[in-house]
């Protein structure tokens, strides 16, 4: 673990300095993609290690939503899985409500407090189980209902909470629309009475009208239940609607973090500015959008210095030599030599 000595930076990461619901401290995650040893000995090739997350620190205050954005392959989903223990970090620490995540995962009373909603609602639901059995599984696992009658009543309450009927408990996943399947996924996540939800692209597989329904549902549940969200998305229009703060991820690193309104109004990192420039402008229909040029950094062979410099219009020699640290600027944190 790298000891942090932030002052302004720490306040911005933690949101007013209170103990956050979730905190990542210099977290790293690598995947070994090397060929088998014998093949490497014969061919003379070396090991191939993909650094999916490279020293990320962030924190989410209780009752708020932090959204992570970036292109596919930037490390967003890996961060989501690190947050709930589906991946284990090689370096750094993950803290949940002040406790080490490993300690939380060993304690069922704590483990039930954090849950995840996955991107594909059909793939994440067992097609052989009825909706009621899917939602009831966490209730049985954590022994939250005293008997079968209480279990059925609680399943009906959860279905109603996400806008479905009690009779839907008898249906199989294939009998629902995509939006309804995602509602079942949300109901299952809520079954254990969690405090924290990781939402990994929860609306990406849905059409626009259904996306709006799911986003409104999640907003209502957050207000009513006091939930804390880590929201992963590449859809900046959705992110702008749901988030309190936004973190921008590139090449496995956090390159900008700011309040949502501040980030959309005044992006500090050139990559953030490029992402926002690609959004359609409702005030200029038909206007040509600016697309981020170049290719995403290769995580198997990242460039020296700033990972974004091969694509950056503001790159200077120092960007090619030195990797910028995350530092405080007006309105947030940014890892960029050119940011003021």
Short mmCIF file of C-alpha atoms in Angstrom, two decimals:
data_model
loop_
_atom_site.label_atom_id
_atom_site.label_comp_id
_atom_site.label_asym_id
_atom_site.label_seq_id
_atom_site.Cartn_x
_atom_site.Cartn_y
_atom_site.Cartn_z
CA UNK A 1 0.00 0.00 0.00
CA UNK A 2 1.21 3.49 -0.87
CA UNK A 3 0.67 5.87 2.03
CA UNK A 4 -1.35 8.91 0.97
CA UNK A 5 -0.46 12.36 2.29
CA UNK A 6 -3.20 14.30 0.52
CA UNK A 7 -4.67 17.48 1.92
CA UNK A 8 -6.92 19.15 -0.62
CA UNK A 9 -6.77 15.96 -2.69
CA UNK A 10 -7.95 13.86 0.23
CA UNK A 11 -10.93 16.15 0.81
CA UNK A 12 -11.89 15.93 -2.84
CA UNK A 13 -11.55 12.14 -2.87
CA UNK A 14 -13.53 11.63 0.32
CA UNK A 15 -16.22 14.28 -0.15
CA UNK A 16 -16.07 16.51 2.95
CA UNK A 17 -13.65 14.17 4.75
CA UNK A 18 -16.21 11.78 6.31
CA UNK A 19 -15.56 8.04 6.35
CA UNK A 20 -16.65 6.95 2.86
CA UNK A 21 -18.88 3.97 2.15
CA UNK A 22 -16.28 2.60 -0.27
CA UNK A 23 -12.64 3.57 -0.61
CA UNK A 24 -9.94 2.34 -2.98
CA UNK A 25 -6.35 3.12 -1.99
CA UNK A 26 -3.73 2.83 -4.76
CA UNK A 27 -5.39 -0.33 -6.08
CA UNK A 28 -3.73 -2.40 -8.82
CA UNK A 29 -5.02 -5.37 -10.78
CA UNK A 30 -3.01 -7.39 -13.31
CA UNK A 31 -3.91 -10.33 -15.51
CA UNK A 32 -1.22 -12.76 -16.67
CA UNK A 33 -1.86 -13.51 -20.35
CA UNK A 34 1.41 -15.35 -20.90
CA UNK A 35 1.58 -18.49 -23.00
CA UNK A 36 2.29 -21.78 -21.16
CA UNK A 37 5.84 -22.07 -19.86
CA UNK A 38 6.96 -24.75 -22.35
CA UNK A 39 5.74 -22.71 -25.32
CA UNK A 40 7.53 -19.63 -23.98
CA UNK A 41 10.76 -21.57 -23.56
CA UNK A 42 10.58 -22.89 -27.13
CA UNK A 43 9.63 -19.57 -28.74
CA UNK A 44 11.74 -17.38 -26.49
CA UNK A 45 8.84 -15.01 -25.80
CA UNK A 46 8.51 -13.33 -22.43
CA UNK A 47 5.61 -12.98 -20.06
CA UNK A 48 2.61 -10.90 -21.11
CA UNK A 49 0.99 -9.09 -18.18
CA UNK A 50 -2.02 -6.86 -18.67
CA UNK A 51 -2.24 -4.05 -16.11
CA UNK A 52 -5.99 -3.48 -16.03
CA UNK A 53 -6.01 -1.14 -13.02
CA UNK A 54 -2.92 0.87 -12.23
CA UNK A 55 -2.82 2.61 -8.85
CA UNK A 56 -6.38 3.95 -8.60
CA UNK A 57 -7.51 5.81 -5.48
CA UNK A 58 -11.07 7.02 -5.02
CA UNK A 59 -13.81 7.18 -2.40
CA UNK A 60 -17.60 7.32 -2.43
CA UNK A 61 -19.40 9.19 0.37
CA UNK A 62 -22.48 7.53 1.85
CA UNK A 63 -25.73 8.17 -0.02
CA UNK A 64 -24.06 9.50 -3.18
CA UNK A 65 -23.38 8.24 -6.69
CA UNK A 66 -19.92 8.14 -8.21
CA UNK A 67 -19.91 7.36 -11.93
CA UNK A 68 -16.87 6.01 -13.76
CA UNK A 69 -16.64 6.71 -17.49
CA UNK A 70 -14.20 5.89 -20.25
CA UNK A 71 -13.85 3.91 -23.46
CA UNK A 72 -14.20 0.13 -23.58
CA UNK A 73 -11.06 -1.44 -22.16
CA UNK A 74 -10.25 1.48 -19.88
CA UNK A 75 -10.62 -0.59 -16.68
CA UNK A 76 -14.07 0.50 -15.46
CA UNK A 77 -15.58 -2.97 -15.09
CA UNK A 78 -12.42 -4.32 -13.45
CA UNK A 79 -12.72 -1.55 -10.86
CA UNK A 80 -16.36 -2.53 -10.31
CA UNK A 81 -15.39 -6.14 -9.67
CA UNK A 82 -12.60 -5.09 -7.33
CA UNK A 83 -15.13 -3.06 -5.34
CA UNK A 84 -17.26 -6.13 -4.53
CA UNK A 85 -14.48 -8.72 -4.27
CA UNK A 86 -15.06 -10.55 -7.56
CA UNK A 87 -11.42 -9.66 -8.32
CA UNK A 88 -8.69 -9.38 -5.71
CA UNK A 89 -6.17 -6.55 -5.96
CA UNK A 90 -2.46 -7.33 -6.27
CA UNK A 91 -1.61 -4.06 -4.53
CA UNK A 92 -3.42 -1.41 -2.55
CA UNK A 93 -6.48 -1.72 -0.33
CA UNK A 94 -10.24 -1.75 -0.74
CA UNK A 95 -12.18 -0.53 2.29
CA UNK A 96 -15.92 -0.84 2.83
CA UNK A 97 -17.34 1.42 5.53
CA UNK A 98 -13.88 1.60 7.09
CA UNK A 99 -13.31 -2.19 7.08
CA UNK A 100 -10.91 -4.11 4.84
CA UNK A 101 -12.90 -5.79 2.07
CA UNK A 102 -11.47 -9.24 2.89
CA UNK A 103 -12.86 -8.89 6.42
CA UNK A 104 -16.24 -7.82 5.04
CA UNK A 105 -16.44 -10.79 2.67
CA UNK A 106 -15.80 -13.25 5.51
CA UNK A 107 -18.67 -11.82 7.57
CA UNK A 108 -22.14 -12.59 6.12
CA UNK A 109 -23.73 -9.74 8.11
CA UNK A 110 -21.34 -7.32 6.39
CA UNK A 111 -21.16 -9.10 3.03
CA UNK A 112 -24.86 -8.67 2.36
CA UNK A 113 -24.45 -4.87 2.54
CA UNK A 114 -22.77 -4.67 -0.87
CA UNK A 115 -24.27 -6.05 -4.08
CA UNK A 116 -23.85 -5.73 -7.83
CA UNK A 117 -26.15 -5.21 -10.82
CA UNK A 118 -24.61 -6.64 -13.97
CA UNK A 119 -24.66 -5.33 -17.51
CA UNK A 120 -26.62 -8.10 -19.22
CA UNK A 121 -29.82 -8.84 -17.26
CA UNK A 122 -30.50 -12.05 -19.16
CA UNK A 123 -27.02 -13.55 -18.74
CA UNK A 124 -27.02 -12.75 -15.00
CA UNK A 125 -30.34 -14.54 -14.33
CA UNK A 126 -30.63 -18.33 -14.15
CA UNK A 127 -32.95 -19.25 -17.07
CA UNK A 128 -34.10 -22.40 -15.21
CA UNK A 129 -35.34 -20.49 -12.19
CA UNK A 130 -38.55 -18.53 -11.83
CA UNK A 131 -38.24 -14.85 -10.98
CA UNK A 132 -39.46 -15.47 -7.43
CA UNK A 133 -36.74 -18.06 -6.79
CA UNK A 134 -34.09 -15.73 -8.21
CA UNK A 135 -35.11 -12.89 -5.90
CA UNK A 136 -35.52 -15.24 -2.93
CA UNK A 137 -32.00 -16.67 -3.20
CA UNK A 138 -30.29 -13.90 -1.16
CA UNK A 139 -33.10 -14.05 1.39
CA UNK A 140 -32.41 -17.75 1.91
CA UNK A 141 -28.63 -17.35 1.82
CA UNK A 142 -28.61 -14.68 4.54
CA UNK A 143 -31.59 -16.18 6.43
CA UNK A 144 -33.56 -12.96 6.33
CA UNK A 145 -37.02 -14.59 6.43
CA UNK A 146 -38.33 -16.76 9.23
CA UNK A 147 -40.55 -19.04 7.13
CA UNK A 148 -41.93 -19.63 3.63
CA UNK A 149 -44.85 -17.27 4.12
CA UNK A 150 -42.51 -14.44 5.10
CA UNK A 151 -40.30 -15.31 2.12
CA UNK A 152 -43.20 -15.08 -0.35
CA UNK A 153 -44.34 -11.80 1.21
CA UNK A 154 -40.86 -10.29 0.98
CA UNK A 155 -40.46 -11.37 -2.67
CA UNK A 156 -43.80 -9.72 -3.47
CA UNK A 157 -42.63 -6.52 -1.73
CA UNK A 158 -39.42 -6.48 -3.74
CA UNK A 159 -41.28 -7.02 -7.01
CA UNK A 160 -43.59 -4.14 -6.16
CA UNK A 161 -40.62 -1.93 -5.25
CA UNK A 162 -39.22 -2.29 -8.77
CA UNK A 163 -42.57 -1.85 -10.51
CA UNK A 164 -43.53 -5.49 -11.12
CA UNK A 165 -46.50 -7.51 -9.94
CA UNK A 166 -46.50 -10.27 -7.34
CA UNK A 167 -47.75 -12.71 -10.01
CA UNK A 168 -44.52 -12.16 -11.94
CA UNK A 169 -42.75 -14.33 -9.38
CA UNK A 170 -44.02 -17.40 -11.25
CA UNK A 171 -42.54 -16.41 -14.62
CA UNK A 172 -39.19 -17.40 -16.10
CA UNK A 173 -36.64 -14.79 -17.29
CA UNK A 174 -37.39 -15.39 -20.99
CA UNK A 175 -40.99 -14.30 -20.39
CA UNK A 176 -39.91 -10.76 -19.53
CA UNK A 177 -38.69 -7.84 -21.63
CA UNK A 178 -35.11 -6.57 -21.24
CA UNK A 179 -36.21 -3.75 -18.96
CA UNK A 180 -38.27 -6.10 -16.80
CA UNK A 181 -35.32 -8.51 -16.49
CA UNK A 182 -33.16 -5.64 -15.29
CA UNK A 183 -35.85 -4.81 -12.71
CA UNK A 184 -35.61 -8.41 -11.49
CA UNK A 185 -31.83 -8.02 -11.22
CA UNK A 186 -32.34 -4.86 -9.15
CA UNK A 187 -34.90 -6.62 -6.94
CA UNK A 188 -32.44 -9.47 -6.33
CA UNK A 189 -29.72 -6.95 -5.42
CA UNK A 190 -32.08 -5.22 -2.98
CA UNK A 191 -33.17 -8.47 -1.33
CA UNK A 192 -30.27 -8.53 1.14
CA UNK A 193 -30.99 -4.95 2.31
CA UNK A 194 -27.68 -3.58 0.97
CA UNK A 195 -26.20 -0.15 1.61
CA UNK A 196 -23.99 -0.11 -1.49
CA UNK A 197 -24.66 -1.15 -5.10
CA UNK A 198 -22.19 -1.45 -7.94
CA UNK A 199 -24.06 -0.87 -11.21
CA UNK A 200 -21.99 -2.12 -14.15
CA UNK A 201 -23.52 -0.66 -17.33
CA UNK A 202 -27.05 -1.40 -16.05
CA UNK A 203 -28.79 0.33 -18.98
CA UNK A 204 -26.45 -0.36 -21.91
CA UNK A 205 -28.48 -3.33 -23.21
CA UNK A 206 -31.77 -1.39 -23.13
CA UNK A 207 -33.44 1.02 -25.52
CA UNK A 208 -33.66 4.71 -24.63
CA UNK A 209 -37.20 4.74 -23.20
CA UNK A 210 -36.48 1.73 -20.98
CA UNK A 211 -33.16 3.26 -19.92
CA UNK A 212 -35.07 6.27 -18.59
CA UNK A 213 -37.40 3.99 -16.59
CA UNK A 214 -34.49 2.12 -15.00
CA UNK A 215 -32.60 5.34 -14.20
CA UNK A 216 -35.70 6.87 -12.59
CA UNK A 217 -36.26 3.66 -10.62
CA UNK A 218 -32.68 3.66 -9.30
CA UNK A 219 -32.95 7.32 -8.35
CA UNK A 220 -36.15 6.69 -6.41
CA UNK A 221 -34.67 3.69 -4.61
CA UNK A 222 -31.59 5.71 -3.66
CA UNK A 223 -33.72 8.46 -2.15
CA UNK A 224 -36.00 6.05 -0.29
CA UNK A 225 -33.37 3.60 0.95
CA UNK A 226 -30.30 5.85 1.27
CA UNK A 227 -28.27 3.70 -1.12
CA UNK A 228 -24.74 4.47 -2.29
CA UNK A 229 -23.93 3.74 -5.94
CA UNK A 230 -20.81 3.08 -7.97
CA UNK A 231 -22.19 3.55 -11.49
CA UNK A 232 -20.15 2.27 -14.45
CA UNK A 233 -21.07 3.55 -17.89
CA UNK A 234 -19.79 4.82 -21.23
CA UNK A 235 -23.03 6.75 -21.81
CA UNK A 236 -22.25 10.29 -20.70
CA UNK A 237 -25.86 11.42 -21.08
CA UNK A 238 -26.93 8.84 -18.48
CA UNK A 239 -23.96 9.67 -16.25
CA UNK A 240 -24.86 13.35 -16.24
CA UNK A 241 -28.35 12.50 -15.02
CA UNK A 242 -27.50 10.05 -12.24
CA UNK A 243 -24.16 11.04 -10.73
CA UNK A 244 -23.02 13.35 -7.96
CA UNK A 245 -19.37 12.99 -8.95
CA UNK A 246 -17.68 11.58 -12.04
CA UNK A 247 -14.35 9.81 -12.39
CA UNK A 248 -12.74 9.48 -15.82
CA UNK A 249 -10.66 6.33 -16.38
CA UNK A 250 -8.07 5.87 -19.12
CA UNK A 251 -5.63 3.00 -19.49
CA UNK A 252 -6.43 1.66 -16.03
CA UNK A 253 -5.77 5.01 -14.32
CA UNK A 254 -8.05 7.67 -12.88
CA UNK A 255 -7.25 10.81 -14.90
CA UNK A 256 -9.96 13.17 -13.61
CA UNK A 257 -12.42 13.33 -10.74
CA UNK A 258 -14.89 16.17 -10.14
CA UNK A 259 -18.44 17.06 -9.22
CA UNK A 260 -20.68 16.13 -12.14
CA UNK A 261 -21.80 19.68 -12.93
CA UNK A 262 -18.23 20.96 -12.78
CA UNK A 263 -16.84 18.20 -14.98
CA UNK A 264 -19.46 18.61 -17.71
CA UNK A 265 -19.13 22.41 -17.63
CA UNK A 266 -15.33 22.63 -17.42
CA UNK A 267 -13.43 19.42 -18.20
CA UNK A 268 -9.78 19.71 -17.14
CA UNK A 269 -8.22 16.66 -18.81
CA UNK A 270 -7.92 16.59 -22.63
CA UNK A 271 -9.37 13.06 -22.66
CA UNK A 272 -12.45 14.22 -20.73
CA UNK A 273 -12.85 17.15 -23.11
CA UNK A 274 -12.62 14.79 -26.08
CA UNK A 275 -15.28 12.47 -24.65
CA UNK A 276 -17.65 15.39 -24.06
CA UNK A 277 -16.97 16.82 -27.52
CA UNK A 278 -18.23 13.56 -29.05
CA UNK A 279 -21.66 14.02 -27.46
CA UNK A 280 -24.49 15.21 -29.74
CA UNK A 281 -25.49 18.82 -29.06
CA UNK A 282 -29.31 19.20 -28.75
CA UNK A 283 -28.96 22.90 -29.54
CA UNK A 284 -27.15 22.15 -32.81
CA UNK A 285 -28.95 19.21 -34.44
CA UNK A 286 -27.00 17.74 -37.30
CA UNK A 287 -23.73 19.35 -36.21
CA UNK A 288 -20.63 17.23 -36.79
CA UNK A 289 -19.35 15.56 -33.64
CA UNK A 290 -15.67 15.42 -32.73
CA UNK A 291 -14.41 11.87 -32.28
CA UNK A 292 -11.43 10.97 -30.11
CA UNK A 293 -8.62 10.14 -32.53
CA UNK A 294 -6.15 7.28 -32.27
CA UNK A 295 -6.39 3.99 -30.43
CA UNK A 296 -6.84 3.17 -26.76
CA UNK A 297 -3.51 2.60 -25.00
CA UNK A 298 -2.32 -1.02 -25.19
CA UNK A 299 -2.38 -2.25 -21.57
CA UNK A 300 0.21 -4.92 -22.45
CA UNK A 301 2.69 -2.27 -23.60
CA UNK A 302 1.70 1.18 -22.29
CA UNK A 303 3.77 4.15 -23.48
CA UNK A 304 6.22 5.98 -21.28
CA UNK A 305 4.92 9.06 -19.48
CA UNK A 306 1.26 9.94 -19.80
CA UNK A 307 -0.73 7.10 -21.34
CA UNK A 308 -2.86 9.56 -23.32
CA UNK A 309 -0.02 11.50 -24.94
CA UNK A 310 -0.08 9.62 -28.30
CA UNK A 311 -3.64 10.91 -28.81
CA UNK A 312 -3.42 14.23 -26.99
CA UNK A 313 -3.40 17.55 -28.91
CA UNK A 314 -1.70 19.26 -25.94
CA UNK A 315 1.16 16.75 -25.52
CA UNK A 316 4.63 18.17 -24.84
CA UNK A 317 8.00 16.47 -24.30
CA UNK A 318 7.38 16.27 -20.55
CA UNK A 319 4.19 14.26 -21.24
CA UNK A 320 6.27 11.67 -23.08
CA UNK A 321 8.77 11.39 -20.21
CA UNK A 322 6.82 11.72 -16.95
CA UNK A 323 3.56 10.15 -15.86
CA UNK A 324 1.41 12.88 -14.28
CA UNK A 325 0.18 12.36 -10.73
CA UNK A 326 -3.40 13.04 -9.72
CA UNK A 327 -3.44 16.54 -8.23
CA UNK A 328 -5.91 19.15 -7.11
CA UNK A 329 -7.00 21.85 -9.53
CA UNK A 330 -9.91 24.24 -9.32
CA UNK A 331 -13.04 22.10 -9.18
CA UNK A 332 -11.53 18.64 -8.83
CA UNK A 333 -8.57 16.31 -9.33
CA UNK A 334 -6.73 15.77 -12.60
CA UNK A 335 -3.68 13.82 -13.81
CA UNK A 336 -2.40 16.08 -16.59
CA UNK A 337 0.73 18.23 -16.94
CA UNK A 338 -1.20 20.80 -19.02
CA UNK A 339 -4.22 21.20 -16.71
CA UNK A 340 -4.47 24.50 -14.85
#
